[in-house]
Short mmCIF file of C-alpha atoms in Angstrom, two decimals:
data_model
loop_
_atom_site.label_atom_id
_atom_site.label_comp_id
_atom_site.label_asym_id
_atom_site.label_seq_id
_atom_site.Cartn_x
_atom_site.Cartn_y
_atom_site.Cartn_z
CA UNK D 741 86.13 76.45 110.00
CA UNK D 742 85.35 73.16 110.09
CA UNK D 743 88.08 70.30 111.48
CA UNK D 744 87.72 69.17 107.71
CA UNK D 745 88.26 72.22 106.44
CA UNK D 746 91.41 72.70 108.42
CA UNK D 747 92.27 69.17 106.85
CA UNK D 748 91.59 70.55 103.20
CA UNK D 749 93.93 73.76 103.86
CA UNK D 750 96.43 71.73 105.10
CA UNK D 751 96.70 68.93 102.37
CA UNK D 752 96.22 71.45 99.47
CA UNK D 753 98.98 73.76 100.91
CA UNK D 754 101.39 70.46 101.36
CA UNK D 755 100.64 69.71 97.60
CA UNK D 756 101.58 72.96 96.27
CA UNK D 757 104.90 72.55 98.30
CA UNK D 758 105.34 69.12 96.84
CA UNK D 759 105.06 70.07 93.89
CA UNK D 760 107.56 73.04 94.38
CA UNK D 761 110.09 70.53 95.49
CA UNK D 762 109.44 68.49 92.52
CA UNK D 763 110.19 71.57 90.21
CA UNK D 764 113.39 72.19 91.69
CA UNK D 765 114.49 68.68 91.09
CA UNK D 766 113.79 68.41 86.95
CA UNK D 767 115.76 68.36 84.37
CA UNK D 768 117.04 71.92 83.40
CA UNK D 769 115.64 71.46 79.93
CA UNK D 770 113.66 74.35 77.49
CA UNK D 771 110.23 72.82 77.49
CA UNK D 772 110.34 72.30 81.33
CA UNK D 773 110.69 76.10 81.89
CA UNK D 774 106.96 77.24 80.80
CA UNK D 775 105.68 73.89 82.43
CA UNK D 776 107.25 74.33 85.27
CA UNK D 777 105.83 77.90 85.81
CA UNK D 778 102.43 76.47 85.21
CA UNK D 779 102.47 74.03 87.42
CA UNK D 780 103.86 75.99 90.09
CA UNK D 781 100.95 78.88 89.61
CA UNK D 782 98.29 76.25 89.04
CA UNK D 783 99.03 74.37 92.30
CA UNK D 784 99.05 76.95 94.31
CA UNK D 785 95.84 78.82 93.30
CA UNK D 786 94.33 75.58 94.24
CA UNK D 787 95.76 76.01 97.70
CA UNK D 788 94.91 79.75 97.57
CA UNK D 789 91.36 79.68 96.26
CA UNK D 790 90.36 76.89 98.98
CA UNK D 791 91.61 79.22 101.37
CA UNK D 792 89.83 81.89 100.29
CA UNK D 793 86.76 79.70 99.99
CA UNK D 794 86.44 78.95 104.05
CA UNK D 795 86.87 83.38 104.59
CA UNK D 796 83.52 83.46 101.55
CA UNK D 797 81.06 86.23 102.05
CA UNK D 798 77.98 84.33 100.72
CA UNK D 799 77.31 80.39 99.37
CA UNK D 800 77.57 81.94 96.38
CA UNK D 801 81.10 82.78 96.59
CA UNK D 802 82.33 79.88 98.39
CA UNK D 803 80.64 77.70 95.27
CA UNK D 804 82.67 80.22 92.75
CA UNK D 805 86.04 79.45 94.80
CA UNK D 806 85.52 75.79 94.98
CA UNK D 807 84.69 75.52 91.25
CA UNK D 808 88.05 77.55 90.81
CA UNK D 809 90.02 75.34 93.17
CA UNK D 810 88.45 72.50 90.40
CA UNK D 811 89.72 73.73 87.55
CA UNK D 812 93.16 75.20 88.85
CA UNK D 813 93.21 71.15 90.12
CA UNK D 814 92.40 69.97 86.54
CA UNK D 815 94.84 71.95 85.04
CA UNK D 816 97.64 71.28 87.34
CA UNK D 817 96.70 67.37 86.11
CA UNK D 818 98.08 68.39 82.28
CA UNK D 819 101.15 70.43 83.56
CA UNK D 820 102.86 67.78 85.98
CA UNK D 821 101.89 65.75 82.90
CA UNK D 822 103.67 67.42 80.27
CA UNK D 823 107.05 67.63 82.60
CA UNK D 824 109.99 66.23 80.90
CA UNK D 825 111.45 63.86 83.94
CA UNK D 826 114.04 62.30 81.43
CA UNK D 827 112.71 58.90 82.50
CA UNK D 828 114.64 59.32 86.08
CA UNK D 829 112.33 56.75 87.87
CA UNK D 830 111.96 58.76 90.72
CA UNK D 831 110.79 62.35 89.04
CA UNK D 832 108.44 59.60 87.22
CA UNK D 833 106.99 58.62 90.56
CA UNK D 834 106.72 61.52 91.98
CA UNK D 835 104.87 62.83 89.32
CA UNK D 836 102.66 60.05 88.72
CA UNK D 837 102.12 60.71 92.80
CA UNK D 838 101.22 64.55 92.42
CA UNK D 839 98.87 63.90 89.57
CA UNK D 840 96.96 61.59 91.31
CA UNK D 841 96.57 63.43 94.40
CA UNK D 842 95.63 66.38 91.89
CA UNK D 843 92.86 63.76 90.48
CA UNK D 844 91.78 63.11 93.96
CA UNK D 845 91.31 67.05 94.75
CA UNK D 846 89.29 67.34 91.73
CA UNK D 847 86.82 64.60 93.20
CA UNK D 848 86.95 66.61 96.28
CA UNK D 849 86.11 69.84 94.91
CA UNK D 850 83.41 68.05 92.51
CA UNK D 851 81.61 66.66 95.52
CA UNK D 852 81.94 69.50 97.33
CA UNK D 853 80.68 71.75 94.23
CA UNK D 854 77.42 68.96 93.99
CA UNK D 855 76.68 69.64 97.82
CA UNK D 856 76.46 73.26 97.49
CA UNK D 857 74.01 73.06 94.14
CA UNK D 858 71.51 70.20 95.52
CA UNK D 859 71.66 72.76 98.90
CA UNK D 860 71.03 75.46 96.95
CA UNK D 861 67.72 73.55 95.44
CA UNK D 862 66.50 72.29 98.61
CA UNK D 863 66.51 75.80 100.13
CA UNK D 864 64.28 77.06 97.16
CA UNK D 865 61.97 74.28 97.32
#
């Protein structure tokens, strides 16, 4: 794996955990309890999926996990969105925080995703 790679594993496990400890910190309130749960899966399949994309048996399957890590990242976008934070500044923050590091994992993935399909072409042509 690749000293990027390691880099990727690292920041996508640390953003799952954030985003754990932001969990634990909202407001105890009904339409936080599905969100929450979201979230928490969606976050962490990013995380998991990336990880499973550096073990991938062929280009093929590392493009499938990557495009999965994409849309798990997407997702995770509308659930720390739809948190209830109360207006408590610093859940506010925090979320605004997670969502754009969420944003900037998409881009990741995206370019990553475009690398694989224009090497895919050149090695056919």
């Amino acid at each position: 794996m690749s000293a990027r790679g390691r880099d990727l594993v690292e920041r996508t496990r640390v953003f799952a955990l954030e985003v754990r400890r932001l969990l634990n910190r909202l407001p105890k309130v009904i339409s936080n309890y599905e969100d929450a749960r979201q979230v928490a899966r969606s976050s962490g399949s990013v995380a998991a999926n990336y990880l499973e994309a550096q073990e991938a048996l062929s280009r093929k399957d590392f493009f499938f996990r990557i495009k999965v890590c994409r849309k798990e990242a997407r997702e995770t976008v509308l659930w720390l969105g739809l948190l209830e934070t109360q207006r408590a500044a610093d859940l506010d923050e925090e979320c605004s925080r997670l969502q754009r590091e969420a944003e900037e994992l998409v881009r990741i993935f995206s370019s990553i995703a475009r690398k694989v399909t224009q090497k895919q072409l050149n090695d056919r042509f």
